[in-house]
PDB file of C-alpha atoms in Angstrom:
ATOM      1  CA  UNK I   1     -12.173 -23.668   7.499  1.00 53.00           C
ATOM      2  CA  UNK I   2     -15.988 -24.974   6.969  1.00 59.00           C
ATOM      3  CA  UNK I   3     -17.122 -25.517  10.623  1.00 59.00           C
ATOM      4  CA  UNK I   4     -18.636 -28.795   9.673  1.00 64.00           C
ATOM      5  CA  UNK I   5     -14.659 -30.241   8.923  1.00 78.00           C
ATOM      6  CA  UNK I   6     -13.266 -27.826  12.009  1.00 91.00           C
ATOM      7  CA  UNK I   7     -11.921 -30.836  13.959  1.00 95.00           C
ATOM      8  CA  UNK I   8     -11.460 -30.746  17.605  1.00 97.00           C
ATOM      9  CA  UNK I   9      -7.482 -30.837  18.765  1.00 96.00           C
ATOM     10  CA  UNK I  10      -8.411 -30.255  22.629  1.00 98.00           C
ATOM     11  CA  UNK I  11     -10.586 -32.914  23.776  1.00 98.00           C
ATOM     12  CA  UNK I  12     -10.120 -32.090  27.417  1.00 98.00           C
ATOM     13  CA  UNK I  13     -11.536 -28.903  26.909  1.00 98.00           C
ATOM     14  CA  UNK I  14     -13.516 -28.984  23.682  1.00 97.00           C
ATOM     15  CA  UNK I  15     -10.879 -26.192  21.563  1.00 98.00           C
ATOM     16  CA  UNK I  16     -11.015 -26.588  17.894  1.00 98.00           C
ATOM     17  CA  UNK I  17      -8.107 -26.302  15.388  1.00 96.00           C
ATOM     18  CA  UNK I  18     -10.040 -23.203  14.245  1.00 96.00           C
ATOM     19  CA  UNK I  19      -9.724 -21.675  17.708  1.00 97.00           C
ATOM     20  CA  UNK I  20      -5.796 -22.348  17.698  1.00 97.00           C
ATOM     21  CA  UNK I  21      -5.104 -20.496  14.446  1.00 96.00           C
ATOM     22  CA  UNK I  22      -7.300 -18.002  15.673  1.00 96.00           C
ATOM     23  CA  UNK I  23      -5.517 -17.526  18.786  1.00 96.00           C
ATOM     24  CA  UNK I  24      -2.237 -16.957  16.653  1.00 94.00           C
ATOM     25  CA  UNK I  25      -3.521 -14.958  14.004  1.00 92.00           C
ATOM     26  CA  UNK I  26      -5.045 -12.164  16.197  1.00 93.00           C
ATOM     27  CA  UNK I  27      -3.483 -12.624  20.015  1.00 93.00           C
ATOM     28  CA  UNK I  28      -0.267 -13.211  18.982  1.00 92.00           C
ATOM     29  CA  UNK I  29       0.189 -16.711  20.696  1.00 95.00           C
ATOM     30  CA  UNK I  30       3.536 -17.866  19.244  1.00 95.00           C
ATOM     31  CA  UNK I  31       4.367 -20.968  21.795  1.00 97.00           C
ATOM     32  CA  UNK I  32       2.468 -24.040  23.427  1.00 98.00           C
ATOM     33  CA  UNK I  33       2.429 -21.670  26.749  1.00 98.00           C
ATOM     34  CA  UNK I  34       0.343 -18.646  24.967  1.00 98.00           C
ATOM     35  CA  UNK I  35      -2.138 -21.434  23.297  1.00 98.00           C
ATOM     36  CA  UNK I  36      -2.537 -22.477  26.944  1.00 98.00           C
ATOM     37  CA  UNK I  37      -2.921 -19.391  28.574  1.00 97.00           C
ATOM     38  CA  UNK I  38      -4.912 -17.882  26.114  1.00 97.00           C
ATOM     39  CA  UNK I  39      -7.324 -20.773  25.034  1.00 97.00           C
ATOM     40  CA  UNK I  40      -6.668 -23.957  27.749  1.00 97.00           C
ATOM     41  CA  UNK I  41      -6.114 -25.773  25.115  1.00 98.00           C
ATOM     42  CA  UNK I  42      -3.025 -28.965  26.224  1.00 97.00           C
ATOM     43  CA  UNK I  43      -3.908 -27.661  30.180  1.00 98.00           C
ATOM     44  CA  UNK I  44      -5.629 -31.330  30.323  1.00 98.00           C
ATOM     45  CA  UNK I  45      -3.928 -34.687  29.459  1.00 98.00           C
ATOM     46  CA  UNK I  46      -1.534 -33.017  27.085  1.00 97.00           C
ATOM     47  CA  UNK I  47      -2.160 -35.270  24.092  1.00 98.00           C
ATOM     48  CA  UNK I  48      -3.255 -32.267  21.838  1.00 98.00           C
ATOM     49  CA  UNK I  49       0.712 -30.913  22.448  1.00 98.00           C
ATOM     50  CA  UNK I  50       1.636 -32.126  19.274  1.00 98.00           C
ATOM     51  CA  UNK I  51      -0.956 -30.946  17.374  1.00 97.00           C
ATOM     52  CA  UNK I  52      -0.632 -27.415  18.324  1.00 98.00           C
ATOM     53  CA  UNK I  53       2.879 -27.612  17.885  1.00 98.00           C
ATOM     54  CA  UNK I  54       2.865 -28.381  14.419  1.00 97.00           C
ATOM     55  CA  UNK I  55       0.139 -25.925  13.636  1.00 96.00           C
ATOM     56  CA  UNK I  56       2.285 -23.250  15.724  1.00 96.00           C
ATOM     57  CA  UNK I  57       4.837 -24.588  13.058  1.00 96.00           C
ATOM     58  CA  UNK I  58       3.001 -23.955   9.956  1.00 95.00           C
ATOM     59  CA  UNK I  59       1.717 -20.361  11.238  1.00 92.00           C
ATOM     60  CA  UNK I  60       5.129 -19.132  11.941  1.00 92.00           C
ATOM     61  CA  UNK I  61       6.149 -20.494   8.511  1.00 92.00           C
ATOM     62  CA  UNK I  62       3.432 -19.133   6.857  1.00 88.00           C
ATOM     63  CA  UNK I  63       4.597 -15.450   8.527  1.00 84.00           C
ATOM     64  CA  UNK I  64       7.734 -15.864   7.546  1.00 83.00           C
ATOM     65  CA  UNK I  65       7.316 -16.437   3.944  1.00 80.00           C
ATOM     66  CA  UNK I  66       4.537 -13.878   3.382  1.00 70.00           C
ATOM     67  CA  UNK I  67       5.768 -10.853   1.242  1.00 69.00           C
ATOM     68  CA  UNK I  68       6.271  -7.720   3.373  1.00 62.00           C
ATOM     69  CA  UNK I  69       4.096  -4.946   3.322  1.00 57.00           C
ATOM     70  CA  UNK I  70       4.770  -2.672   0.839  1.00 51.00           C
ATOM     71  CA  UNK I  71       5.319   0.975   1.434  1.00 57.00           C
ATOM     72  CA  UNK I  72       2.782   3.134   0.024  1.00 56.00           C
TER      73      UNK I  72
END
């Protein structure tokens, strides 16, 4: 995602959409509790919940239909 159109989900504490789908992709956060341990993001007001939610959606879907690694 261009930086310029990375939008910010976590207004409380500043954490960009990027930084969610970067907090799945490499530590693993599968549920609204890792995002919030792992980036604060939905520790404030909790109007980002949603948001992260549905992208926590879309990443697990996105696992689940990518084609297994092949053996070599």
């Amino acid at each position: 995602m261009d930086a310029s159109q990375d939008k910010i989900l976590c207004q409380c504490f500043s954490i960009s959409e990027s930084e969610v789908r970067a907090a799945t992709d490499f530590a693993g956060c599968s549920t609204l509790a890792d995002i919030k341990k792992t980036t604060c993001a939905g520790k404030g007001c909790m109007s980002c919940h949603g948001k992260i939610k549905a992208i926590l959606r879309e990443m697990a879907e996105q696992r689940d239909h990518s084609p297994a690694d092949s053996p070599v």
